[in-house]
Amino acid sequence: MYPIIIIPLEDSYAISINNFKAKDGSAFWMEYRFGGIIVALYNCDINYITNRIIATIKQFKGNDIEELIGECFDNMGKSNNDLIIVTMLLNEIHVELHQWLTSSGDASKVWKRIASVLGGYMAFKSLIDKLITNSFQEFSDEALFTFQKESTFANFYLDKNKTMRVAYTLGTIYPLFALDVLKIQEKEVCIKRCQNCGRLFLPMSRTDEIYCDRIYRNGKTCKQVGYANKLKSDPFKAEYRKAYKTQHAKMKRNLKNIPNYKEKYFNPWIDAAKNAMEKFRSENNIEAFSQWIKEHS
């Protein structure tokens, strides 16, 4: 089993998996913001991962568990799955795989273990759905459900700044998920669902962001695609954005020649244009708004 080592920092975790090495041979560490483990695990394509593991097991001809895990990784291809999370999910079936490969035991245990992991994952997703929408009203104060796993240890130490840290060594993924749940509540971390791709994300600057920055299609991010679609469905906004770009270019040309151009001309134009947009939108009169833009160009 590959142990997972996690060190909570100020607003993030440092995570290492013992078999992962950097090019220089040193331990390879990944950093996740608080909430990042929940987001990465939730967004994993669990069906794709499970199917690749099953296909690898069926075709596997060797008898070395390390070789099998390596082949599972190779078969992940260029999917969007986070390899750290994939490794943790592979850990969940590692013991049964090892028993199957090193003995003549019942091979059906492998499939039962994969089914168990899949069931636990779906329970996890259900809990996160309720967590991000704060929809726990139907539950009493009893346990929502329980993950019971072994092989969790805590090592206390002082870092180079003489700050006490705790390094957790985990054999499975769900204690890490539980720690992340505690951290996002402690730090009031906001997790959002992208209104374009439907995946979870952590807003980078504003908590009211509705699109993530992942590449969605043709090199464009969800934020770019979502905003473009929003403009298509809102002709008033589209008209405003086109005029805004013109006014912004004009401002950049005049900044050196006209003192305080932005404060005197550009900002007042923005305020007036937004007021006009709302006025004509309420009247559903796009022609009048277009005429206003021409007259105030």
PDB file of C-alpha atoms in Angstrom:
ATOM      1  CA  MET A   1       0.000   0.000   0.000  1.00  0.00           C
ATOM      2  CA  TYR A   2       1.283   3.459  -0.866  1.00  0.00           C
ATOM      3  CA  PRO A   3       1.075   5.695   2.219  1.00  0.00           C
ATOM      4  CA  ILE A   4      -0.251   9.214   1.732  1.00  0.00           C
ATOM      5  CA  ILE A   5       1.501  11.915   3.750  1.00  0.00           C
ATOM      6  CA  ILE A   6      -0.341  15.194   4.293  1.00  0.00           C
ATOM      7  CA  ILE A   7       0.797  18.318   6.164  1.00  0.00           C
ATOM      8  CA  PRO A   8      -1.823  21.066   6.744  1.00  0.00           C
ATOM      9  CA  LEU A   9      -0.267  24.530   6.301  1.00  0.00           C
ATOM     10  CA  GLU A  10      -1.890  27.965   6.672  1.00  0.00           C
ATOM     11  CA  ASP A  11      -4.388  27.773   3.793  1.00  0.00           C
ATOM     12  CA  SER A  12      -3.324  24.626   1.972  1.00  0.00           C
ATOM     13  CA  TYR A  13      -1.926  21.106   2.280  1.00  0.00           C
ATOM     14  CA  ALA A  14       1.395  19.648   1.223  1.00  0.00           C
ATOM     15  CA  ILE A  15       0.748  16.084   0.026  1.00  0.00           C
ATOM     16  CA  SER A  16       3.163  13.335  -0.927  1.00  0.00           C
ATOM     17  CA  ILE A  17       2.680   9.712  -1.898  1.00  0.00           C
ATOM     18  CA  ASN A  18       5.735   7.626  -1.098  1.00  0.00           C
ATOM     19  CA  ASN A  19       6.182   6.087  -4.534  1.00  0.00           C
ATOM     20  CA  PHE A  20       6.052   9.477  -6.308  1.00  0.00           C
ATOM     21  CA  LYS A  21       9.507  10.942  -6.881  1.00  0.00           C
ATOM     22  CA  ALA A  22      10.721  14.182  -8.462  1.00  0.00           C
ATOM     23  CA  LYS A  23      13.274  14.048 -11.293  1.00  0.00           C
ATOM     24  CA  ASP A  24      16.138  14.455  -8.810  1.00  0.00           C
ATOM     25  CA  GLY A  25      14.900  11.460  -6.837  1.00  0.00           C
ATOM     26  CA  SER A  26      13.519  13.475  -3.931  1.00  0.00           C
ATOM     27  CA  ALA A  27       9.988  13.146  -2.586  1.00  0.00           C
ATOM     28  CA  PHE A  28       7.396  14.739  -4.892  1.00  0.00           C
ATOM     29  CA  TRP A  29       5.044  17.108  -3.086  1.00  0.00           C
ATOM     30  CA  MET A  30       1.783  18.543  -4.365  1.00  0.00           C
ATOM     31  CA  GLU A  31      -0.016  21.533  -2.860  1.00  0.00           C
ATOM     32  CA  TYR A  32      -3.794  21.760  -2.570  1.00  0.00           C
ATOM     33  CA  ARG A  33      -5.760  24.692  -1.211  1.00  0.00           C
ATOM     34  CA  PHE A  34      -8.182  23.818   1.577  1.00  0.00           C
ATOM     35  CA  GLY A  35     -11.198  22.394  -0.239  1.00  0.00           C
ATOM     36  CA  GLY A  36      -8.999  21.268  -3.124  1.00  0.00           C
ATOM     37  CA  ILE A  37      -9.077  17.601  -2.091  1.00  0.00           C
ATOM     38  CA  ILE A  38     -12.869  17.616  -2.008  1.00  0.00           C
ATOM     39  CA  VAL A  39     -13.022  19.344  -5.409  1.00  0.00           C
ATOM     40  CA  ALA A  40     -10.471  17.023  -7.059  1.00  0.00           C
ATOM     41  CA  LEU A  41     -12.062  13.862  -5.671  1.00  0.00           C
ATOM     42  CA  TYR A  42     -15.602  14.974  -6.544  1.00  0.00           C
ATOM     43  CA  ASN A  43     -14.609  15.877 -10.106  1.00  0.00           C
ATOM     44  CA  CYS A  44     -12.834  12.582 -10.833  1.00  0.00           C
ATOM     45  CA  ASP A  45     -14.472  10.477 -13.524  1.00  0.00           C
ATOM     46  CA  ILE A  46     -14.940   7.470 -11.255  1.00  0.00           C
ATOM     47  CA  ASN A  47     -16.585   5.359 -13.977  1.00  0.00           C
ATOM     48  CA  TYR A  48     -13.648   5.926 -16.330  1.00  0.00           C
ATOM     49  CA  ILE A  49     -11.141   5.114 -13.584  1.00  0.00           C
ATOM     50  CA  THR A  50     -13.013   1.967 -12.543  1.00  0.00           C
ATOM     51  CA  ASN A  51     -13.362   0.748 -16.128  1.00  0.00           C
ATOM     52  CA  ARG A  52      -9.652   1.235 -16.775  1.00  0.00           C
ATOM     53  CA  ILE A  53      -8.746  -0.651 -13.598  1.00  0.00           C
ATOM     54  CA  ILE A  54     -11.068  -3.533 -14.523  1.00  0.00           C
ATOM     55  CA  ALA A  55      -9.714  -3.660 -18.088  1.00  0.00           C
ATOM     56  CA  THR A  56      -6.143  -3.701 -16.772  1.00  0.00           C
ATOM     57  CA  ILE A  57      -6.856  -6.501 -14.298  1.00  0.00           C
ATOM     58  CA  LYS A  58      -8.510  -8.628 -16.988  1.00  0.00           C
ATOM     59  CA  GLN A  59      -5.544  -8.228 -19.344  1.00  0.00           C
ATOM     60  CA  PHE A  60      -2.825  -8.416 -16.689  1.00  0.00           C
ATOM     61  CA  LYS A  61      -0.339 -11.262 -17.277  1.00  0.00           C
ATOM     62  CA  GLY A  62       2.242 -10.591 -14.552  1.00  0.00           C
ATOM     63  CA  ASN A  63       2.227 -11.237 -10.820  1.00  0.00           C
ATOM     64  CA  ASP A  64       3.715  -8.023  -9.425  1.00  0.00           C
ATOM     65  CA  ILE A  65       1.374  -5.560  -7.699  1.00  0.00           C
ATOM     66  CA  GLU A  66       3.680  -2.627  -8.528  1.00  0.00           C
ATOM     67  CA  GLU A  67       3.515  -3.569 -12.204  1.00  0.00           C
ATOM     68  CA  LEU A  68      -0.274  -3.742 -12.087  1.00  0.00           C
ATOM     69  CA  ILE A  69      -0.617  -0.327 -10.450  1.00  0.00           C
ATOM     70  CA  GLY A  70       1.808   1.060 -13.043  1.00  0.00           C
ATOM     71  CA  GLU A  71      -0.317  -0.333 -15.868  1.00  0.00           C
ATOM     72  CA  CYS A  72      -3.446   1.175 -14.326  1.00  0.00           C
ATOM     73  CA  PHE A  73      -1.722   4.554 -14.405  1.00  0.00           C
ATOM     74  CA  ASP A  74      -0.610   4.114 -18.012  1.00  0.00           C
ATOM     75  CA  ASN A  75      -4.179   3.297 -18.994  1.00  0.00           C
ATOM     76  CA  MET A  76      -5.536   6.533 -17.532  1.00  0.00           C
ATOM     77  CA  GLY A  77      -4.479   8.216 -20.781  1.00  0.00           C
ATOM     78  CA  LYS A  78      -5.000  11.944 -21.114  1.00  0.00           C
ATOM     79  CA  SER A  79      -8.133  12.166 -19.002  1.00  0.00           C
ATOM     80  CA  ASN A  80      -8.781  15.073 -16.656  1.00  0.00           C
ATOM     81  CA  ASN A  81      -8.378  12.882 -13.588  1.00  0.00           C
ATOM     82  CA  ASP A  82      -6.025  14.116 -10.895  1.00  0.00           C
ATOM     83  CA  LEU A  83      -3.270  11.488 -10.603  1.00  0.00           C
ATOM     84  CA  ILE A  84      -2.837  12.078  -6.865  1.00  0.00           C
ATOM     85  CA  ILE A  85      -6.529  11.318  -6.371  1.00  0.00           C
ATOM     86  CA  VAL A  86      -6.339   8.343  -8.751  1.00  0.00           C
ATOM     87  CA  THR A  87      -3.476   6.946  -6.658  1.00  0.00           C
ATOM     88  CA  MET A  88      -5.579   7.292  -3.526  1.00  0.00           C
ATOM     89  CA  LEU A  89      -8.495   5.519  -5.175  1.00  0.00           C
ATOM     90  CA  LEU A  90      -6.147   2.756  -6.313  1.00  0.00           C
ATOM     91  CA  ASN A  91      -5.048   2.432  -2.683  1.00  0.00           C
ATOM     92  CA  GLU A  92      -8.636   1.577  -1.802  1.00  0.00           C
ATOM     93  CA  ILE A  93      -8.439  -1.677  -3.807  1.00  0.00           C
ATOM     94  CA  HIS A  94      -4.715  -2.275  -3.253  1.00  0.00           C
ATOM     95  CA  VAL A  95      -5.070  -4.902  -0.496  1.00  0.00           C
ATOM     96  CA  GLU A  96      -7.562  -7.066  -2.348  1.00  0.00           C
ATOM     97  CA  LEU A  97      -5.515  -6.796  -5.535  1.00  0.00           C
ATOM     98  CA  HIS A  98      -2.420  -7.896  -3.662  1.00  0.00           C
ATOM     99  CA  GLN A  99      -4.204 -10.912  -2.145  1.00  0.00           C
ATOM    100  CA  TRP A 100      -5.593 -11.851  -5.522  1.00  0.00           C
ATOM    101  CA  LEU A 101      -2.203 -11.656  -7.251  1.00  0.00           C
ATOM    102  CA  THR A 102      -0.212 -13.480  -4.584  1.00  0.00           C
ATOM    103  CA  SER A 103      -2.607 -16.324  -3.846  1.00  0.00           C
ATOM    104  CA  SER A 104      -5.137 -18.540  -5.550  1.00  0.00           C
ATOM    105  CA  GLY A 105      -7.975 -16.905  -3.658  1.00  0.00           C
ATOM    106  CA  ASP A 106     -11.384 -15.994  -4.975  1.00  0.00           C
ATOM    107  CA  ALA A 107     -10.945 -13.461  -7.795  1.00  0.00           C
ATOM    108  CA  SER A 108     -14.478 -12.198  -7.194  1.00  0.00           C
ATOM    109  CA  LYS A 109     -13.130 -10.338  -4.155  1.00  0.00           C
ATOM    110  CA  VAL A 110     -11.446  -7.911  -6.530  1.00  0.00           C
ATOM    111  CA  TRP A 111     -14.737  -7.002  -8.166  1.00  0.00           C
ATOM    112  CA  LYS A 112     -16.486  -6.779  -4.802  1.00  0.00           C
ATOM    113  CA  ARG A 113     -13.782  -4.410  -3.579  1.00  0.00           C
ATOM    114  CA  ILE A 114     -14.109  -2.207  -6.645  1.00  0.00           C
ATOM    115  CA  ALA A 115     -17.888  -2.144  -6.138  1.00  0.00           C
ATOM    116  CA  SER A 116     -17.338  -1.152  -2.506  1.00  0.00           C
ATOM    117  CA  VAL A 117     -15.027   1.691  -3.515  1.00  0.00           C
ATOM    118  CA  LEU A 118     -17.547   2.876  -6.104  1.00  0.00           C
ATOM    119  CA  GLY A 119     -20.349   2.786  -3.511  1.00  0.00           C
ATOM    120  CA  GLY A 120     -18.254   4.758  -1.009  1.00  0.00           C
ATOM    121  CA  TYR A 121     -17.434   7.300  -3.693  1.00  0.00           C
ATOM    122  CA  MET A 122     -21.098   7.846  -4.567  1.00  0.00           C
ATOM    123  CA  ALA A 123     -21.909   8.290  -0.856  1.00  0.00           C
ATOM    124  CA  PHE A 124     -19.109  10.854  -0.677  1.00  0.00           C
ATOM    125  CA  LYS A 125     -20.506  12.773  -3.671  1.00  0.00           C
ATOM    126  CA  SER A 126     -23.965  12.798  -2.115  1.00  0.00           C
ATOM    127  CA  LEU A 127     -22.582  14.294   1.093  1.00  0.00           C
ATOM    128  CA  ILE A 128     -20.651  16.980  -0.806  1.00  0.00           C
ATOM    129  CA  ASP A 129     -23.752  17.886  -2.833  1.00  0.00           C
ATOM    130  CA  LYS A 130     -25.522  18.578   0.453  1.00  0.00           C
ATOM    131  CA  LEU A 131     -22.506  20.337   1.942  1.00  0.00           C
ATOM    132  CA  ILE A 132     -22.125  22.903  -0.850  1.00  0.00           C
ATOM    133  CA  THR A 133     -25.863  23.592  -0.977  1.00  0.00           C
ATOM    134  CA  ASN A 134     -26.234  23.531   2.828  1.00  0.00           C
ATOM    135  CA  SER A 135     -29.161  21.132   2.494  1.00  0.00           C
ATOM    136  CA  PHE A 136     -28.879  19.067   5.665  1.00  0.00           C
ATOM    137  CA  GLN A 137     -32.361  19.994   6.923  1.00  0.00           C
ATOM    138  CA  GLU A 138     -33.775  16.512   6.391  1.00  0.00           C
ATOM    139  CA  PHE A 139     -31.160  14.965   8.684  1.00  0.00           C
ATOM    140  CA  SER A 140     -31.286  14.699  12.462  1.00  0.00           C
ATOM    141  CA  ASP A 141     -28.241  15.139  14.713  1.00  0.00           C
ATOM    142  CA  GLU A 142     -27.245  11.505  14.153  1.00  0.00           C
ATOM    143  CA  ALA A 143     -24.320  10.528  11.953  1.00  0.00           C
ATOM    144  CA  LEU A 144     -24.883  11.189   8.248  1.00  0.00           C
ATOM    145  CA  PHE A 145     -22.827   8.100   7.490  1.00  0.00           C
ATOM    146  CA  THR A 146     -19.464   6.687   8.530  1.00  0.00           C
ATOM    147  CA  PHE A 147     -16.263   5.746   6.738  1.00  0.00           C
ATOM    148  CA  GLN A 148     -14.308   3.250   8.831  1.00  0.00           C
ATOM    149  CA  LYS A 149     -10.733   2.835   7.674  1.00  0.00           C
ATOM    150  CA  GLU A 150      -7.454   1.819   9.249  1.00  0.00           C
ATOM    151  CA  SER A 151      -3.817   2.928   9.007  1.00  0.00           C
ATOM    152  CA  THR A 152      -3.999   6.586  10.028  1.00  0.00           C
ATOM    153  CA  PHE A 153      -1.114   8.056  12.042  1.00  0.00           C
ATOM    154  CA  ALA A 154      -0.124  11.563  13.189  1.00  0.00           C
ATOM    155  CA  ASN A 155       3.476  12.730  13.586  1.00  0.00           C
ATOM    156  CA  PHE A 156       4.112  16.019  15.423  1.00  0.00           C
ATOM    157  CA  TYR A 157       7.281  17.967  14.572  1.00  0.00           C
ATOM    158  CA  LEU A 158       8.795  21.471  14.432  1.00  0.00           C
ATOM    159  CA  ASP A 159       9.393  23.057  11.029  1.00  0.00           C
ATOM    160  CA  LYS A 160      12.363  25.329  10.234  1.00  0.00           C
ATOM    161  CA  ASN A 161      10.487  28.284  11.751  1.00  0.00           C
ATOM    162  CA  LYS A 162       9.971  26.352  14.993  1.00  0.00           C
ATOM    163  CA  THR A 163       6.248  26.083  14.261  1.00  0.00           C
ATOM    164  CA  MET A 164       4.640  22.827  15.336  1.00  0.00           C
ATOM    165  CA  ARG A 165       3.199  20.902  12.423  1.00  0.00           C
ATOM    166  CA  VAL A 166       1.314  17.647  12.135  1.00  0.00           C
ATOM    167  CA  ALA A 167       2.134  15.202   9.360  1.00  0.00           C
ATOM    168  CA  TYR A 168      -0.672  12.693   8.854  1.00  0.00           C
ATOM    169  CA  THR A 169       0.159   9.342   7.283  1.00  0.00           C
ATOM    170  CA  LEU A 170      -2.922   7.784   5.718  1.00  0.00           C
ATOM    171  CA  GLY A 171      -3.472   4.425   4.100  1.00  0.00           C
ATOM    172  CA  THR A 172      -6.778   5.415   2.507  1.00  0.00           C
ATOM    173  CA  ILE A 173      -8.397   8.493   1.036  1.00  0.00           C
ATOM    174  CA  TYR A 174     -11.414   9.143   3.239  1.00  0.00           C
ATOM    175  CA  PRO A 175      -9.643  10.360   6.407  1.00  0.00           C
ATOM    176  CA  LEU A 176      -8.106  12.997   4.117  1.00  0.00           C
ATOM    177  CA  PHE A 177     -11.554  13.913   2.845  1.00  0.00           C
ATOM    178  CA  ALA A 178     -12.768  14.203   6.467  1.00  0.00           C
ATOM    179  CA  LEU A 179      -9.864  16.537   7.300  1.00  0.00           C
ATOM    180  CA  ASP A 180     -10.692  18.706   4.287  1.00  0.00           C
ATOM    181  CA  VAL A 181     -14.333  18.983   5.399  1.00  0.00           C
ATOM    182  CA  LEU A 182     -13.149  20.281   8.785  1.00  0.00           C
ATOM    183  CA  LYS A 183     -10.771  22.776   7.167  1.00  0.00           C
ATOM    184  CA  ILE A 184     -13.303  24.283   4.760  1.00  0.00           C
ATOM    185  CA  GLN A 185     -15.708  24.844   7.639  1.00  0.00           C
ATOM    186  CA  GLU A 186     -13.001  26.255   9.895  1.00  0.00           C
ATOM    187  CA  LYS A 187     -11.696  28.624   7.185  1.00  0.00           C
ATOM    188  CA  GLU A 188     -15.153  29.274   5.630  1.00  0.00           C
ATOM    189  CA  VAL A 189     -13.895  28.147   2.223  1.00  0.00           C
ATOM    190  CA  CYS A 190     -16.367  28.629  -0.614  1.00  0.00           C
ATOM    191  CA  ILE A 191     -16.837  25.731  -3.047  1.00  0.00           C
ATOM    192  CA  LYS A 192     -18.878  26.508  -6.165  1.00  0.00           C
ATOM    193  CA  ARG A 193     -20.323  24.493  -9.034  1.00  0.00           C
ATOM    194  CA  CYS A 194     -19.398  25.814 -12.489  1.00  0.00           C
ATOM    195  CA  GLN A 195     -22.546  26.829 -14.352  1.00  0.00           C
ATOM    196  CA  ASN A 196     -20.934  25.808 -17.635  1.00  0.00           C
ATOM    197  CA  CYS A 197     -19.281  22.398 -17.079  1.00  0.00           C
ATOM    198  CA  GLY A 198     -20.977  21.416 -13.809  1.00  0.00           C
ATOM    199  CA  ARG A 199     -17.729  20.556 -12.020  1.00  0.00           C
ATOM    200  CA  LEU A 200     -16.807  21.927  -8.607  1.00  0.00           C
ATOM    201  CA  PHE A 201     -14.180  24.650  -8.252  1.00  0.00           C
ATOM    202  CA  LEU A 202     -12.635  27.006  -5.717  1.00  0.00           C
ATOM    203  CA  PRO A 203     -13.139  30.688  -6.664  1.00  0.00           C
ATOM    204  CA  MET A 204      -9.803  32.449  -7.100  1.00  0.00           C
ATOM    205  CA  SER A 205     -10.784  35.993  -6.117  1.00  0.00           C
ATOM    206  CA  ARG A 206     -14.550  36.546  -5.738  1.00  0.00           C
ATOM    207  CA  THR A 207     -17.011  34.241  -3.998  1.00  0.00           C
ATOM    208  CA  ASP A 208     -19.727  35.143  -6.520  1.00  0.00           C
ATOM    209  CA  GLU A 209     -17.837  33.605  -9.460  1.00  0.00           C
ATOM    210  CA  ILE A 210     -20.052  31.204 -11.407  1.00  0.00           C
ATOM    211  CA  TYR A 211     -17.575  29.797 -13.961  1.00  0.00           C
ATOM    212  CA  CYS A 212     -14.304  27.934 -13.423  1.00  0.00           C
ATOM    213  CA  ASP A 213     -11.045  28.544 -15.308  1.00  0.00           C
ATOM    214  CA  ARG A 214     -10.645  25.020 -16.704  1.00  0.00           C
ATOM    215  CA  ILE A 215     -10.232  24.604 -20.451  1.00  0.00           C
ATOM    216  CA  TYR A 216     -13.643  23.621 -21.792  1.00  0.00           C
ATOM    217  CA  ARG A 217     -13.560  23.664 -25.596  1.00  0.00           C
ATOM    218  CA  ASN A 218     -11.252  24.868 -28.389  1.00  0.00           C
ATOM    219  CA  GLY A 219      -8.732  26.258 -25.916  1.00  0.00           C
ATOM    220  CA  LYS A 220     -11.327  28.457 -24.214  1.00  0.00           C
ATOM    221  CA  THR A 221     -12.079  28.282 -20.504  1.00  0.00           C
ATOM    222  CA  CYS A 222     -15.509  27.785 -18.971  1.00  0.00           C
ATOM    223  CA  LYS A 223     -15.378  31.420 -17.902  1.00  0.00           C
ATOM    224  CA  GLN A 224     -14.809  32.569 -21.494  1.00  0.00           C
ATOM    225  CA  VAL A 225     -17.394  30.196 -22.975  1.00  0.00           C
ATOM    226  CA  GLY A 226     -19.966  30.940 -20.283  1.00  0.00           C
ATOM    227  CA  TYR A 227     -19.580  34.671 -20.642  1.00  0.00           C
ATOM    228  CA  ALA A 228     -19.837  34.461 -24.443  1.00  0.00           C
ATOM    229  CA  ASN A 229     -23.037  32.412 -24.132  1.00  0.00           C
ATOM    230  CA  LYS A 230     -24.411  34.905 -21.648  1.00  0.00           C
ATOM    231  CA  LEU A 231     -23.791  37.744 -24.116  1.00  0.00           C
ATOM    232  CA  LYS A 232     -25.591  35.808 -26.866  1.00  0.00           C
ATOM    233  CA  SER A 233     -28.657  35.479 -24.665  1.00  0.00           C
ATOM    234  CA  ASP A 234     -28.538  39.131 -23.557  1.00  0.00           C
ATOM    235  CA  PRO A 235     -28.411  41.575 -26.521  1.00  0.00           C
ATOM    236  CA  PHE A 236     -28.280  44.571 -24.139  1.00  0.00           C
ATOM    237  CA  LYS A 237     -25.158  43.221 -22.447  1.00  0.00           C
ATOM    238  CA  ALA A 238     -23.612  42.378 -25.803  1.00  0.00           C
ATOM    239  CA  GLU A 239     -24.250  45.918 -27.084  1.00  0.00           C
ATOM    240  CA  TYR A 240     -22.781  47.370 -23.912  1.00  0.00           C
ATOM    241  CA  ARG A 241     -19.637  45.169 -24.090  1.00  0.00           C
ATOM    242  CA  LYS A 242     -18.983  46.129 -27.707  1.00  0.00           C
ATOM    243  CA  ALA A 243     -19.247  49.830 -26.849  1.00  0.00           C
ATOM    244  CA  TYR A 244     -17.179  49.331 -23.690  1.00  0.00           C
ATOM    245  CA  LYS A 245     -14.278  47.889 -25.685  1.00  0.00           C
ATOM    246  CA  THR A 246     -14.399  50.900 -28.015  1.00  0.00           C
ATOM    247  CA  GLN A 247     -14.418  53.339 -25.108  1.00  0.00           C
ATOM    248  CA  HIS A 248     -11.640  51.470 -23.328  1.00  0.00           C
ATOM    249  CA  ALA A 249      -9.416  51.605 -26.427  1.00  0.00           C
ATOM    250  CA  LYS A 250     -10.147  55.331 -26.711  1.00  0.00           C
ATOM    251  CA  MET A 251      -9.169  55.834 -23.089  1.00  0.00           C
ATOM    252  CA  LYS A 252      -5.821  54.070 -23.574  1.00  0.00           C
ATOM    253  CA  ARG A 253      -5.047  56.303 -26.553  1.00  0.00           C
ATOM    254  CA  ASN A 254      -5.887  59.496 -24.649  1.00  0.00           C
ATOM    255  CA  LEU A 255      -4.371  58.785 -21.244  1.00  0.00           C
ATOM    256  CA  LYS A 256      -1.041  60.411 -22.106  1.00  0.00           C
ATOM    257  CA  ASN A 257      -2.518  63.468 -23.805  1.00  0.00           C
ATOM    258  CA  ILE A 258      -5.538  64.310 -21.656  1.00  0.00           C
ATOM    259  CA  PRO A 259      -4.978  64.508 -17.873  1.00  0.00           C
ATOM    260  CA  ASN A 260      -7.396  62.440 -15.770  1.00  0.00           C
ATOM    261  CA  TYR A 261      -9.140  61.147 -18.897  1.00  0.00           C
ATOM    262  CA  LYS A 262     -10.311  58.007 -17.120  1.00  0.00           C
ATOM    263  CA  GLU A 263     -11.883  59.914 -14.216  1.00  0.00           C
ATOM    264  CA  LYS A 264     -13.361  62.688 -16.382  1.00  0.00           C
ATOM    265  CA  TYR A 265     -14.663  60.719 -19.359  1.00  0.00           C
ATOM    266  CA  PHE A 266     -14.323  56.928 -19.165  1.00  0.00           C
ATOM    267  CA  ASN A 267     -15.784  56.236 -15.712  1.00  0.00           C
ATOM    268  CA  PRO A 268     -18.739  58.630 -16.205  1.00  0.00           C
ATOM    269  CA  TRP A 269     -19.464  56.928 -19.547  1.00  0.00           C
ATOM    270  CA  ILE A 270     -19.552  53.506 -17.822  1.00  0.00           C
ATOM    271  CA  ASP A 271     -22.022  54.744 -15.203  1.00  0.00           C
ATOM    272  CA  ALA A 272     -24.252  56.384 -17.832  1.00  0.00           C
ATOM    273  CA  ALA A 273     -24.119  53.359 -20.157  1.00  0.00           C
ATOM    274  CA  LYS A 274     -25.056  50.928 -17.359  1.00  0.00           C
ATOM    275  CA  ASN A 275     -27.988  53.118 -16.323  1.00  0.00           C
ATOM    276  CA  ALA A 276     -29.138  53.367 -19.940  1.00  0.00           C
ATOM    277  CA  MET A 277     -28.791  49.600 -20.376  1.00  0.00           C
ATOM    278  CA  GLU A 278     -31.018  48.890 -17.382  1.00  0.00           C
ATOM    279  CA  LYS A 279     -33.555  51.515 -18.480  1.00  0.00           C
ATOM    280  CA  PHE A 280     -33.937  50.196 -22.021  1.00  0.00           C
ATOM    281  CA  ARG A 281     -33.795  46.541 -20.866  1.00  0.00           C
ATOM    282  CA  SER A 282     -36.774  47.212 -18.587  1.00  0.00           C
ATOM    283  CA  GLU A 283     -38.573  48.600 -21.655  1.00  0.00           C
ATOM    284  CA  ASN A 284     -37.295  45.700 -23.812  1.00  0.00           C
ATOM    285  CA  ASN A 285     -36.160  48.255 -26.399  1.00  0.00           C
ATOM    286  CA  ILE A 286     -32.802  47.171 -27.848  1.00  0.00           C
ATOM    287  CA  GLU A 287     -33.130  49.589 -30.793  1.00  0.00           C
ATOM    288  CA  ALA A 288     -33.360  52.565 -28.445  1.00  0.00           C
ATOM    289  CA  PHE A 289     -30.328  51.350 -26.491  1.00  0.00           C
ATOM    290  CA  SER A 290     -28.309  50.907 -29.695  1.00  0.00           C
ATOM    291  CA  GLN A 291     -29.284  54.469 -30.676  1.00  0.00           C
ATOM    292  CA  TRP A 292     -28.175  55.723 -27.240  1.00  0.00           C
ATOM    293  CA  ILE A 293     -24.787  54.032 -27.711  1.00  0.00           C
ATOM    294  CA  LYS A 294     -24.314  55.760 -31.087  1.00  0.00           C
ATOM    295  CA  GLU A 295     -25.253  59.145 -29.685  1.00  0.00           C
ATOM    296  CA  HIS A 296     -22.830  58.781 -26.735  1.00  0.00           C
ATOM    297  CA  SER A 297     -19.891  57.278 -28.572  1.00  0.00           C
TER     298      SER A 297
END
